[in-house]
Amino acid sequence: MTVSLLFVSSHHLFSFTQPKVKSINIYQTVTVFSNNFLTDNIVLKVNDIFMEEKLQSDFDRIRNLYFRDCYYLAYVDVDSVIFSDDSSWVDLYFLINPGPQITLGKIEISGNTLFTTDYIKSKFYAAANSCLDQNLLESDIDNLIKEYENNGYPFASASINSIMINNETNSPTLSVVIEIDEGEKIKIESIRVEGNNETKTEVIARETRVQYGEIYDAEKVKKIPQRLNRLKLFTSVEEPQIFLLPDTLLNHKQRVRAAGLVIKVVEGNANTFDGVIGYLPGSASEKGYFTGLVDVGMRNLFGTGRKLSVRWAREERNSQEIGIRYLEPWLFNYPVNLGGSFFQRQQDTTYVRRVSELKPEFMFTENLTISGLFNQENIISSSVVAATNVNSSGTISAGIEIAYDTRDDPYNPTTGIFYKTDYRVGRKKIYSLQKSLSVQKVGIDIELFFETFRKEVFAIGLHGRDLRKKEIELSDMFRFGGSSTLRGYRENQFLGTRIFWSNLEYRFLMARRSYFFGFFDTGYYFRSNDESTNQATLSNFKYGYGVGIRMETGLGIISVSFAFGKDDSFSQAKFHFGLINDF
């Protein structure tokens, strides 16, 4: 008994219960797939409630199976639908005629002048004598358009003009015709910036690394927001847009036209001030004194991108430090920055350490920077040399630093890598002992960022320092601990000739540069033995954990964290508070 689908619909009007599928029978005029394979790939199963929507869906599923195997003319239909006498069960009979297997014969390209047809075909993954995968062919076309955009043709387009079956041979094939409209070739002759109230337009244009007269490159233009964000001057940078300059057809024969880029920016607060002052009252034997921190940063002096930072900190009565840094960008209009810094630390009554550094930075690409390091360090010891293990000395050193940065945002990255390593070598002259010693220092910093879910980021930081020198003094050692290294401990609490710390953070993004986070830090320090000073080998492992928040405000980016150190009770937890002032 053969029943039409129209009858099935009307039959259900008189049925009080929905019928179930009793059997599924498939007949193929030519066997391509086994019946078991086909029934495994459809929605309707034996004992399922019969629904016409599922039946129609199964038609499409079966057709797709045949299409993927080059049977583009496959015919799939219901041969019959047979109900039981009480209409509680139904037997389904499918009829499938696969038709001929048709492979991709040839791809024809029209409208191309920039690239040869052979070159375009060599880039396609869709190839002759294979099944036509529509998604793969569309991906090939998208990649072709991108290649045009990267070679000066931002308005290029390409589409499938026709797909025809060629029956001239015993084995039919498909012929695909792709039509290309290359559009005009574009040269960049102007850069316009909108929203820059403080920063000079030429400073922004310089940082794009796009030269006037340069052929348009979509990939290069796409990276402009990332380059400008690294200046740390803008809260947002939109992707540049093209505008055509009127009456500027530079070459009629080759259809070359002059155009410009318009870049829209929103400037942030380039100047930051962070100040915390405290006063500790004196006693009968000692006067009171001030403690605190003052950090002033100016990252855009006179709108030129020049940077100046001044920092003063006093931790206790006899310990304080001051630092000054300056950066001159794009020296003589070349991609070379020149930085200089001065740092002085008075360590209680033990010594005073002064460091001057000159740092030329060579920006080879937007991601890779190689710097030279030239350093002079002086230690002025107190008179109690034997007790302090510090001698007055002077050290001159030189080195190299390599930095690689692919982060999408320097303040709140969601993806990318930051890598930096430096090596310094020098000679240290101890004045009182008439002795000269070799000094080597190595540092490495690696930061990785992964967007796990929408607005959630997992951040990993790995950092290490190593000192190689005979007769190591306290002033030679690395200091770490506190808000920027190992949270849950005092600032610069630990000393070592070899130190390592790691920072794991899971961040929940609240705004573009604001997030809440949980963290777990680890730290290790090692001090090698020194027979000349009877200093024994010492090493230790520490960890800290807690939660924090980083918020973008009118003053800058403020970071607050609540941290526990190893074996800390709740009353021993520490608050770390600061204004982020990256130089």
Coordinates of C-alpha atoms in Angstrom, one line a residue:
M1 CA 0.0 0.0 0.0
T2 CA 1.5 3.3 -1.1
V3 CA 0.4 6.5 0.8
S4 CA 1.2 10.0 -0.2
L5 CA 2.5 12.6 2.2
L6 CA -0.7 14.5 1.8
F7 CA -2.6 11.5 3.0
V8 CA -0.2 11.1 5.9
S9 CA -1.2 14.6 7.1
S10 CA -4.9 14.1 6.8
H11 CA -4.7 10.6 8.3
H12 CA -3.3 12.1 11.5
L13 CA -6.4 14.2 11.9
F14 CA -8.3 11.0 12.8
S15 CA -5.5 9.4 14.9
F16 CA -5.7 9.8 18.6
T17 CA -2.2 8.6 19.2
Q18 CA 1.0 9.4 17.2
P19 CA 2.3 6.4 15.3
K20 CA 5.8 5.0 16.0
V21 CA 8.3 3.9 13.4
K22 CA 8.2 0.2 13.0
S23 CA 10.9 -0.2 10.3
I24 CA 13.1 1.9 8.0
N25 CA 13.7 0.4 4.6
I26 CA 16.2 1.8 2.1
Y27 CA 16.4 0.9 -1.5
Q28 CA 19.3 2.2 -3.6
T29 CA 19.4 1.9 -7.4
V30 CA 23.2 1.7 -7.1
T31 CA 24.7 0.9 -3.7
V32 CA 27.1 3.6 -2.6
F33 CA 26.7 3.4 1.2
S34 CA 25.5 0.5 3.3
N35 CA 21.9 0.8 4.6
N36 CA 23.2 0.6 8.2
F37 CA 25.5 3.6 7.6
L38 CA 22.5 5.6 6.2
T39 CA 20.2 4.7 9.1
D40 CA 22.9 5.6 11.6
N41 CA 23.1 9.1 10.1
I42 CA 19.4 10.0 10.1
V43 CA 17.3 11.4 13.0
L44 CA 14.3 9.0 12.8
K45 CA 15.0 5.7 14.5
V46 CA 12.9 2.5 15.0
N47 CA 10.5 3.0 17.9
D48 CA 10.7 6.8 17.6
I49 CA 7.4 8.8 17.2
F50 CA 6.9 9.5 13.5
M51 CA 7.2 13.2 12.7
E52 CA 7.2 14.7 9.2
E53 CA 9.6 17.4 10.2
K54 CA 12.2 14.8 11.1
L55 CA 11.5 13.0 7.8
Q56 CA 12.2 16.1 5.8
S57 CA 15.4 16.7 7.9
D58 CA 16.5 13.2 7.1
F59 CA 16.1 13.9 3.3
D60 CA 18.6 16.7 3.7
R61 CA 21.0 14.6 5.7
I62 CA 21.1 11.8 3.2
R63 CA 21.5 14.2 0.3
N64 CA 24.5 15.8 2.1
L65 CA 26.1 12.4 2.5
Y66 CA 25.9 11.8 -1.2
F67 CA 27.0 15.4 -2.1
R68 CA 30.1 15.0 0.0
D69 CA 31.0 12.0 -2.1
C70 CA 30.5 13.8 -5.4
Y71 CA 27.0 12.6 -6.1
Y72 CA 25.5 16.0 -6.9
L73 CA 22.5 14.7 -8.8
A74 CA 21.4 12.2 -6.1
Y75 CA 17.6 11.7 -5.8
V76 CA 16.2 11.0 -2.4
D77 CA 12.5 10.5 -1.7
V78 CA 9.9 8.4 0.2
D79 CA 8.8 5.5 -1.9
S80 CA 6.0 4.6 0.5
V81 CA 4.7 5.1 4.0
I82 CA 2.6 2.2 5.3
F83 CA 0.6 2.4 8.5
S84 CA -0.7 -0.5 10.5
D85 CA -4.4 -1.2 10.8
D86 CA -4.7 0.7 14.0
S87 CA -2.4 3.5 12.8
S88 CA 0.0 3.0 15.8
W89 CA 2.9 1.9 13.7
V90 CA 4.4 3.0 10.4
D91 CA 6.9 1.4 8.0
L92 CA 9.1 3.8 6.0
Y93 CA 10.5 3.0 2.5
F94 CA 13.2 5.3 1.1
L95 CA 14.2 5.3 -2.6
I96 CA 17.6 6.6 -3.5
N97 CA 19.1 7.1 -7.0
P98 CA 22.7 8.3 -6.5
G99 CA 23.2 9.3 -10.1
P100 CA 26.7 9.6 -11.6
Q101 CA 29.7 10.6 -9.5
I102 CA 30.8 14.1 -10.6
T103 CA 34.2 15.4 -9.7
L104 CA 35.6 18.9 -10.1
G105 CA 37.0 19.2 -13.6
K106 CA 38.4 22.7 -14.1
I107 CA 38.3 26.1 -12.5
E108 CA 38.3 29.1 -14.8
I109 CA 39.4 32.5 -13.7
S110 CA 38.4 35.7 -15.4
G111 CA 39.2 39.4 -14.7
N112 CA 42.6 38.9 -13.2
T113 CA 45.6 41.0 -14.2
L114 CA 47.7 41.3 -11.0
F115 CA 48.1 37.5 -10.5
T116 CA 48.3 34.9 -13.2
T117 CA 45.7 32.2 -13.4
D118 CA 48.3 29.5 -12.7
Y119 CA 49.4 31.4 -9.6
I120 CA 45.8 31.7 -8.3
K121 CA 45.0 28.0 -8.9
S122 CA 48.2 27.1 -7.1
K123 CA 46.9 28.8 -4.0
F124 CA 43.6 27.0 -4.1
Y125 CA 43.0 24.0 -2.0
A126 CA 40.0 23.0 -4.1
A127 CA 41.6 21.0 -6.9
A128 CA 40.6 19.1 -10.0
N129 CA 39.5 15.4 -9.7
S130 CA 38.2 15.9 -6.2
C131 CA 34.8 16.5 -4.8
L132 CA 33.6 20.1 -4.8
D133 CA 33.6 21.4 -1.2
Q134 CA 31.6 24.6 -1.3
N135 CA 33.1 25.8 2.1
L136 CA 36.6 25.1 0.9
L137 CA 36.1 26.9 -2.4
E138 CA 34.6 29.9 -0.6
S139 CA 37.6 29.9 1.8
D140 CA 39.9 29.9 -1.2
I141 CA 38.1 32.9 -2.7
D142 CA 38.3 34.8 0.7
N143 CA 42.1 34.1 0.8
L144 CA 42.4 35.4 -2.8
I145 CA 40.6 38.6 -1.9
K146 CA 42.9 39.1 1.2
E147 CA 45.9 38.7 -1.1
Y148 CA 44.6 41.4 -3.4
E149 CA 44.0 43.6 -0.3
N150 CA 47.6 43.1 0.9
N151 CA 48.9 44.1 -2.6
G152 CA 47.2 47.4 -3.0
Y153 CA 43.6 46.4 -4.0
P154 CA 41.3 47.0 -1.0
F155 CA 38.2 47.1 -3.2
A156 CA 38.8 43.8 -5.0
S157 CA 36.0 41.3 -5.1
A158 CA 35.6 37.7 -6.4
S159 CA 32.6 35.5 -6.7
I160 CA 31.5 32.2 -8.3
N161 CA 29.9 33.2 -11.6
S162 CA 28.7 29.7 -12.6
I163 CA 28.9 26.0 -11.8
M164 CA 28.1 23.8 -14.8
I165 CA 28.1 20.0 -15.4
N166 CA 30.2 18.9 -18.4
N167 CA 28.6 15.8 -20.0
E168 CA 30.9 15.7 -23.0
T169 CA 32.9 12.7 -21.6
N170 CA 31.8 9.4 -20.2
S171 CA 32.6 10.7 -16.7
P172 CA 30.8 14.0 -16.1
T173 CA 32.7 16.8 -14.4
L174 CA 32.0 20.2 -12.9
S175 CA 33.3 23.4 -14.4
V176 CA 33.5 26.4 -12.0
V177 CA 33.9 30.0 -13.3
I178 CA 35.2 32.6 -10.8
E179 CA 34.9 36.2 -11.8
I180 CA 37.3 38.8 -10.3
D181 CA 36.8 42.5 -10.1
E182 CA 40.2 43.9 -9.0
G183 CA 39.1 47.5 -8.6
E184 CA 41.6 50.3 -8.5
K185 CA 45.1 50.1 -7.1
I186 CA 45.5 52.3 -4.0
K187 CA 48.5 54.3 -2.9
I188 CA 48.5 56.0 0.5
E189 CA 49.2 59.7 0.2
S190 CA 47.5 61.0 3.4
I191 CA 46.9 60.1 7.0
R192 CA 44.2 61.9 8.9
V193 CA 43.7 61.5 12.7
E194 CA 40.6 62.4 14.5
G195 CA 40.3 62.7 18.3
N196 CA 43.9 63.7 19.1
N197 CA 43.6 66.8 21.3
E198 CA 47.1 66.5 22.8
T199 CA 49.1 64.1 20.6
K200 CA 50.5 65.6 17.4
T201 CA 49.2 64.0 14.2
E202 CA 52.8 63.4 12.9
V203 CA 53.6 61.4 16.0
I204 CA 50.6 59.1 15.4
A205 CA 51.3 58.9 11.7
R206 CA 54.9 58.0 12.4
E207 CA 53.9 55.1 14.7
T208 CA 51.7 53.6 12.0
R209 CA 54.9 52.8 10.0
V210 CA 53.0 53.7 6.8
Q211 CA 55.0 55.8 4.4
Y212 CA 53.4 58.3 1.9
G213 CA 53.4 56.8 -1.6
E214 CA 53.3 53.3 -0.2
I215 CA 51.0 50.7 -1.8
Y216 CA 48.0 49.8 0.5
D217 CA 48.6 46.7 2.6
A218 CA 45.5 45.5 4.5
E219 CA 47.5 43.4 6.9
K220 CA 49.7 46.3 7.8
V221 CA 46.8 48.7 8.2
K222 CA 45.0 46.1 10.4
K223 CA 47.9 46.2 12.9
I224 CA 47.8 50.0 13.3
P225 CA 45.5 49.9 16.4
Q226 CA 47.8 47.5 18.1
R227 CA 50.8 49.6 17.4
L228 CA 49.2 52.8 18.6
N229 CA 47.9 51.1 21.8
R230 CA 51.5 50.3 22.7
L231 CA 52.1 54.0 23.1
K232 CA 49.8 53.8 26.1
L233 CA 48.3 57.2 25.2
F234 CA 44.8 56.1 24.0
T235 CA 41.9 54.4 25.6
S236 CA 40.6 53.3 22.2
V237 CA 41.9 53.2 18.6
E238 CA 39.5 52.3 15.7
E239 CA 40.6 50.3 12.7
P240 CA 41.6 52.8 10.0
Q241 CA 39.2 53.5 7.1
I242 CA 40.2 54.4 3.5
F243 CA 39.0 57.6 1.8
L244 CA 39.7 58.4 -1.8
L245 CA 41.4 61.7 -2.6
P246 CA 39.4 63.6 -5.3
D247 CA 40.8 63.8 -8.9
T248 CA 43.9 61.8 -8.0
L249 CA 44.0 59.0 -10.6
L250 CA 47.8 58.7 -10.7
N251 CA 48.0 56.2 -13.6
H252 CA 45.0 55.9 -16.0
K253 CA 46.4 52.7 -17.7
Q254 CA 47.0 50.8 -14.4
R255 CA 44.1 52.4 -12.6
V256 CA 46.2 53.6 -9.7
R257 CA 44.5 56.1 -7.3
A258 CA 45.7 58.1 -4.4
A259 CA 43.9 57.6 -1.1
G260 CA 44.3 58.3 2.6
L261 CA 43.7 56.6 5.9
V262 CA 41.5 58.2 8.7
I263 CA 42.3 57.0 12.2
K264 CA 39.9 57.7 15.0
V265 CA 41.4 57.7 18.5
V266 CA 40.3 58.5 22.1
E267 CA 43.1 59.9 24.2
G268 CA 43.5 58.7 27.7
N269 CA 45.2 60.3 30.7
A270 CA 48.9 60.4 29.7
N271 CA 49.9 62.0 33.0
T272 CA 49.7 60.1 36.3
F273 CA 50.3 61.0 39.9
D274 CA 50.4 58.4 42.7
G275 CA 51.0 59.7 46.2
V276 CA 50.8 58.2 49.6
I277 CA 52.3 60.0 52.6
G278 CA 52.4 58.8 56.2
Y279 CA 54.0 60.1 59.4
L280 CA 55.3 58.0 62.2
P281 CA 55.4 59.9 65.5
G282 CA 58.7 60.0 67.4
S283 CA 59.5 58.8 70.9
A284 CA 61.5 60.2 73.7
S285 CA 64.8 59.2 72.1
E286 CA 64.0 59.6 68.4
K287 CA 62.2 62.2 66.2
G288 CA 59.2 61.3 64.1
Y289 CA 59.6 60.8 60.3
F290 CA 57.7 60.6 57.1
T291 CA 57.1 57.5 54.9
G292 CA 55.4 57.2 51.6
L293 CA 55.5 57.0 47.9
V294 CA 55.3 59.7 45.2
D295 CA 55.2 58.6 41.5
V296 CA 54.8 61.1 38.7
G297 CA 54.5 59.9 35.1
M298 CA 54.3 61.9 31.9
R299 CA 54.0 59.7 28.9
N300 CA 53.3 62.4 26.3
L301 CA 55.4 65.5 26.9
F302 CA 54.2 68.4 24.6
G303 CA 52.2 65.9 22.5
T304 CA 55.4 64.3 21.2
G305 CA 55.4 60.9 22.8
R306 CA 58.4 61.7 25.0
K307 CA 58.2 60.1 28.4
L308 CA 59.4 61.3 31.8
S309 CA 58.9 59.5 35.1
V310 CA 60.0 60.5 38.6
R311 CA 59.6 58.3 41.7
W312 CA 60.3 58.7 45.4
A313 CA 59.7 56.1 48.1
R314 CA 60.6 55.9 51.7
E315 CA 59.9 52.6 53.5
E316 CA 61.3 53.4 56.9
R317 CA 63.4 55.9 58.8
N318 CA 66.7 55.2 57.1
S319 CA 65.7 53.6 53.8
Q320 CA 64.5 55.4 50.7
E321 CA 64.9 55.5 47.0
I322 CA 64.5 57.9 44.1
G323 CA 64.4 57.2 40.4
I324 CA 64.2 59.3 37.2
R325 CA 63.6 57.9 33.7
Y326 CA 63.3 59.6 30.3
L327 CA 62.6 58.3 26.8
E328 CA 63.3 60.1 23.5
P329 CA 61.2 58.3 20.8
W330 CA 62.2 57.9 17.1
L331 CA 65.6 59.5 17.3
F332 CA 66.3 61.5 14.1
N333 CA 63.0 60.1 12.7
Y334 CA 64.3 56.5 12.7
P335 CA 62.7 53.6 14.6
V336 CA 65.2 54.0 17.4
N337 CA 64.3 55.1 20.9
L338 CA 66.9 56.4 23.3
G339 CA 66.2 56.0 27.0
G340 CA 68.1 57.1 30.1
S341 CA 67.6 56.6 33.8
F342 CA 69.0 57.4 37.2
F343 CA 68.3 55.4 40.4
Q344 CA 69.5 55.8 43.9
R345 CA 68.6 53.7 47.0
Q346 CA 69.7 54.3 50.5
Q347 CA 69.6 51.0 52.4
D348 CA 69.2 51.9 56.1
T349 CA 72.6 52.8 57.4
T350 CA 74.4 50.2 55.3
Y351 CA 75.0 51.7 51.9
V352 CA 73.9 54.0 49.1
R353 CA 73.5 52.5 45.6
R354 CA 73.4 54.7 42.5
V355 CA 72.8 53.4 39.0
S356 CA 72.9 55.3 35.7
E357 CA 71.8 53.6 32.5
L358 CA 71.7 54.5 28.8
K359 CA 69.4 52.3 26.6
P360 CA 69.1 52.7 22.8
E361 CA 66.1 50.6 21.5
F362 CA 66.1 49.4 17.9
M363 CA 62.5 48.6 16.8
F364 CA 63.1 46.1 14.0
T365 CA 59.4 45.2 13.7
E366 CA 56.2 46.1 15.5
N367 CA 56.8 43.1 17.7
L368 CA 60.6 42.8 18.0
T369 CA 62.9 45.3 19.8
I370 CA 66.6 44.8 20.5
S371 CA 68.2 47.2 22.9
G372 CA 71.8 48.0 24.0
L373 CA 72.4 48.4 27.7
F374 CA 75.2 50.6 29.1
N375 CA 75.3 50.8 32.9
Q376 CA 77.3 52.5 35.6
E377 CA 76.7 51.5 39.3
N378 CA 78.3 53.0 42.4
I379 CA 78.1 51.7 45.9
I380 CA 78.9 54.0 48.8
S381 CA 79.4 52.0 51.9
S382 CA 78.9 53.1 55.5
S383 CA 81.9 53.0 57.8
V384 CA 80.8 49.7 59.4
V385 CA 82.1 47.6 56.5
A386 CA 82.8 44.4 58.4
A387 CA 79.3 44.3 59.9
T388 CA 77.5 45.2 56.7
N389 CA 79.4 43.0 54.1
V390 CA 79.3 46.0 51.7
N391 CA 82.3 47.7 50.2
S392 CA 82.4 50.9 48.3
S393 CA 82.7 50.0 44.6
G394 CA 82.1 51.0 41.1
T395 CA 80.8 48.8 38.2
I396 CA 80.7 49.5 34.5
S397 CA 78.7 47.0 32.4
A398 CA 77.2 46.6 29.0
G399 CA 74.7 44.2 27.6
I400 CA 71.8 43.4 25.3
E401 CA 68.1 43.1 25.7
I402 CA 65.6 41.3 23.4
A403 CA 61.9 41.9 23.7
Y404 CA 59.1 40.3 21.7
D405 CA 55.5 41.4 22.2
T406 CA 52.4 40.2 20.5
R407 CA 49.8 41.3 23.2
D408 CA 46.7 42.8 21.8
D409 CA 46.6 45.4 24.6
P410 CA 49.5 46.4 26.9
Y411 CA 47.3 47.1 29.9
N412 CA 44.7 44.4 29.7
P413 CA 45.7 41.7 27.1
T414 CA 43.4 38.9 26.2
T415 CA 45.7 37.1 23.9
G416 CA 49.4 37.2 23.0
I417 CA 52.9 36.7 24.4
F418 CA 55.4 39.0 26.0
Y419 CA 59.0 37.8 26.1
K420 CA 62.0 39.7 27.3
T421 CA 65.5 38.5 28.1
D422 CA 68.7 40.5 28.9
Y423 CA 72.3 39.7 29.5
R424 CA 74.9 42.1 31.1
V425 CA 78.6 41.7 31.6
G426 CA 80.9 44.1 33.4
R427 CA 83.8 44.7 35.8
K428 CA 83.3 45.7 39.5
K429 CA 86.1 47.6 41.2
I430 CA 86.3 47.4 45.0
Y431 CA 88.2 50.6 46.0
S432 CA 89.2 49.6 49.5
L433 CA 90.6 46.2 48.5
Q434 CA 92.2 47.3 45.2
K435 CA 90.4 44.4 43.5
S436 CA 88.5 44.0 40.3
L437 CA 85.9 41.3 39.7
S438 CA 83.9 40.1 36.7
V439 CA 80.1 40.4 37.0
Q440 CA 77.4 38.7 34.8
K441 CA 73.7 39.2 35.1
V442 CA 70.9 37.4 33.2
G443 CA 67.2 38.1 33.3
I444 CA 64.2 36.6 31.6
D445 CA 60.4 37.5 31.6
I446 CA 57.7 35.5 29.9
E447 CA 54.0 36.3 30.0
L448 CA 51.3 34.4 28.3
F449 CA 47.6 35.3 27.9
F450 CA 44.7 33.0 26.9
E451 CA 41.0 34.0 26.5
T452 CA 39.3 30.9 28.0
F453 CA 35.7 32.1 27.7
R454 CA 34.2 35.4 26.7
K455 CA 35.5 38.1 29.0
E456 CA 37.6 35.6 30.9
V457 CA 41.4 35.5 30.6
F458 CA 44.0 33.1 32.1
A459 CA 47.4 34.9 32.5
I460 CA 50.7 33.2 33.3
G461 CA 53.9 35.0 34.2
L462 CA 57.4 33.4 34.6
H463 CA 60.3 35.5 35.7
G464 CA 63.9 34.8 36.6
R465 CA 67.2 36.6 37.5
D466 CA 70.7 35.1 37.9
L467 CA 73.9 36.8 39.2
R468 CA 77.4 35.3 38.5
K469 CA 80.2 36.8 40.5
K470 CA 82.8 35.9 43.1
E471 CA 82.6 37.5 46.6
I472 CA 79.0 38.5 46.4
E473 CA 77.9 41.4 48.6
L474 CA 74.4 42.4 49.8
S475 CA 74.3 45.3 47.3
D476 CA 74.8 42.9 44.4
M477 CA 71.8 40.8 45.1
F478 CA 68.4 40.9 43.5
R479 CA 65.4 42.1 45.6
F480 CA 61.8 40.9 45.1
G481 CA 58.5 40.6 46.9
G482 CA 55.5 42.8 47.0
S483 CA 52.8 44.0 44.6
S484 CA 54.7 43.5 41.3
T485 CA 56.4 40.2 42.0
L486 CA 55.4 38.1 45.0
R487 CA 52.2 39.3 46.6
G488 CA 51.5 38.5 50.2
Y489 CA 54.9 39.8 51.3
R490 CA 56.5 43.2 52.0
E491 CA 58.1 45.2 49.1
N492 CA 61.6 43.9 48.4
Q493 CA 61.4 41.5 51.3
F494 CA 63.7 38.8 49.9
L495 CA 67.3 38.9 48.6
G496 CA 69.1 36.4 46.4
T497 CA 71.8 35.8 43.8
R498 CA 69.3 33.7 41.9
I499 CA 65.6 34.4 42.1
F500 CA 62.5 33.1 40.4
W501 CA 58.8 34.0 40.7
S502 CA 55.6 33.1 38.9
N503 CA 52.2 34.7 38.7
L504 CA 49.0 32.9 37.8
E505 CA 45.9 35.0 37.4
Y506 CA 42.4 34.2 36.3
R507 CA 40.7 37.5 35.2
F508 CA 37.1 38.4 34.8
L509 CA 36.9 41.4 32.5
M510 CA 34.6 44.2 33.6
A511 CA 35.6 46.9 31.1
R512 CA 38.2 47.4 28.5
R513 CA 41.0 48.0 31.0
S514 CA 39.3 46.9 34.3
Y515 CA 39.0 43.4 35.7
F516 CA 38.6 41.4 38.9
F517 CA 41.0 38.5 39.4
G518 CA 42.2 35.7 41.6
F519 CA 45.9 34.9 41.8
F520 CA 48.5 32.5 43.0
D521 CA 52.1 33.5 43.1
T522 CA 55.2 31.5 43.9
G523 CA 58.8 32.7 44.6
Y524 CA 62.2 31.1 45.1
Y525 CA 65.5 32.7 46.1
F526 CA 69.0 31.3 46.4
R527 CA 72.1 32.8 47.9
S528 CA 75.4 31.1 47.2
N529 CA 78.0 30.6 49.8
D530 CA 81.0 33.0 50.1
E531 CA 84.0 31.9 52.1
S532 CA 85.5 35.4 52.2
T533 CA 82.5 36.6 54.2
N534 CA 81.5 33.3 55.9
Q535 CA 78.1 33.5 54.2
A536 CA 76.5 30.1 54.0
T537 CA 74.3 28.9 51.1
L538 CA 70.6 29.8 51.7
S539 CA 67.5 29.0 49.7
N540 CA 63.8 29.1 50.3
F541 CA 60.4 28.8 48.5
K542 CA 57.4 31.0 49.2
Y543 CA 54.0 31.4 47.8
G544 CA 51.1 33.9 48.0
Y545 CA 47.5 33.9 47.0
G546 CA 44.4 36.2 47.1
V547 CA 42.1 38.3 45.0
G548 CA 42.3 41.8 43.5
I549 CA 40.8 44.3 41.2
R550 CA 42.3 46.6 38.6
M551 CA 40.2 49.7 37.5
E552 CA 40.7 52.4 35.0
T553 CA 40.0 55.8 36.6
G554 CA 40.6 59.4 35.7
L555 CA 43.9 59.3 37.5
G556 CA 45.1 56.2 35.7
I557 CA 44.8 52.5 36.3
I558 CA 44.5 51.6 40.0
S559 CA 45.4 48.1 41.3
V560 CA 44.3 46.8 44.7
S561 CA 44.9 43.2 45.9
F562 CA 44.3 41.4 49.1
A563 CA 47.0 38.7 49.6
F564 CA 48.1 36.0 52.0
G565 CA 51.6 34.8 52.3
K566 CA 52.7 31.3 53.2
D567 CA 51.2 30.2 56.6
D568 CA 49.5 33.7 57.0
S569 CA 46.4 34.0 59.2
F570 CA 43.6 36.4 58.2
S571 CA 45.0 39.1 60.5
Q572 CA 48.4 38.8 58.7
A573 CA 47.0 39.4 55.2
K574 CA 48.4 42.3 53.2
F575 CA 46.8 45.0 51.0
H576 CA 48.8 46.0 47.9
F577 CA 47.7 49.3 46.4
G578 CA 49.2 51.2 43.6
L579 CA 48.7 53.2 40.4
I580 CA 49.9 51.4 37.3
N581 CA 52.4 53.8 35.6
D582 CA 54.2 51.7 32.9
F583 CA 57.0 53.7 31.4

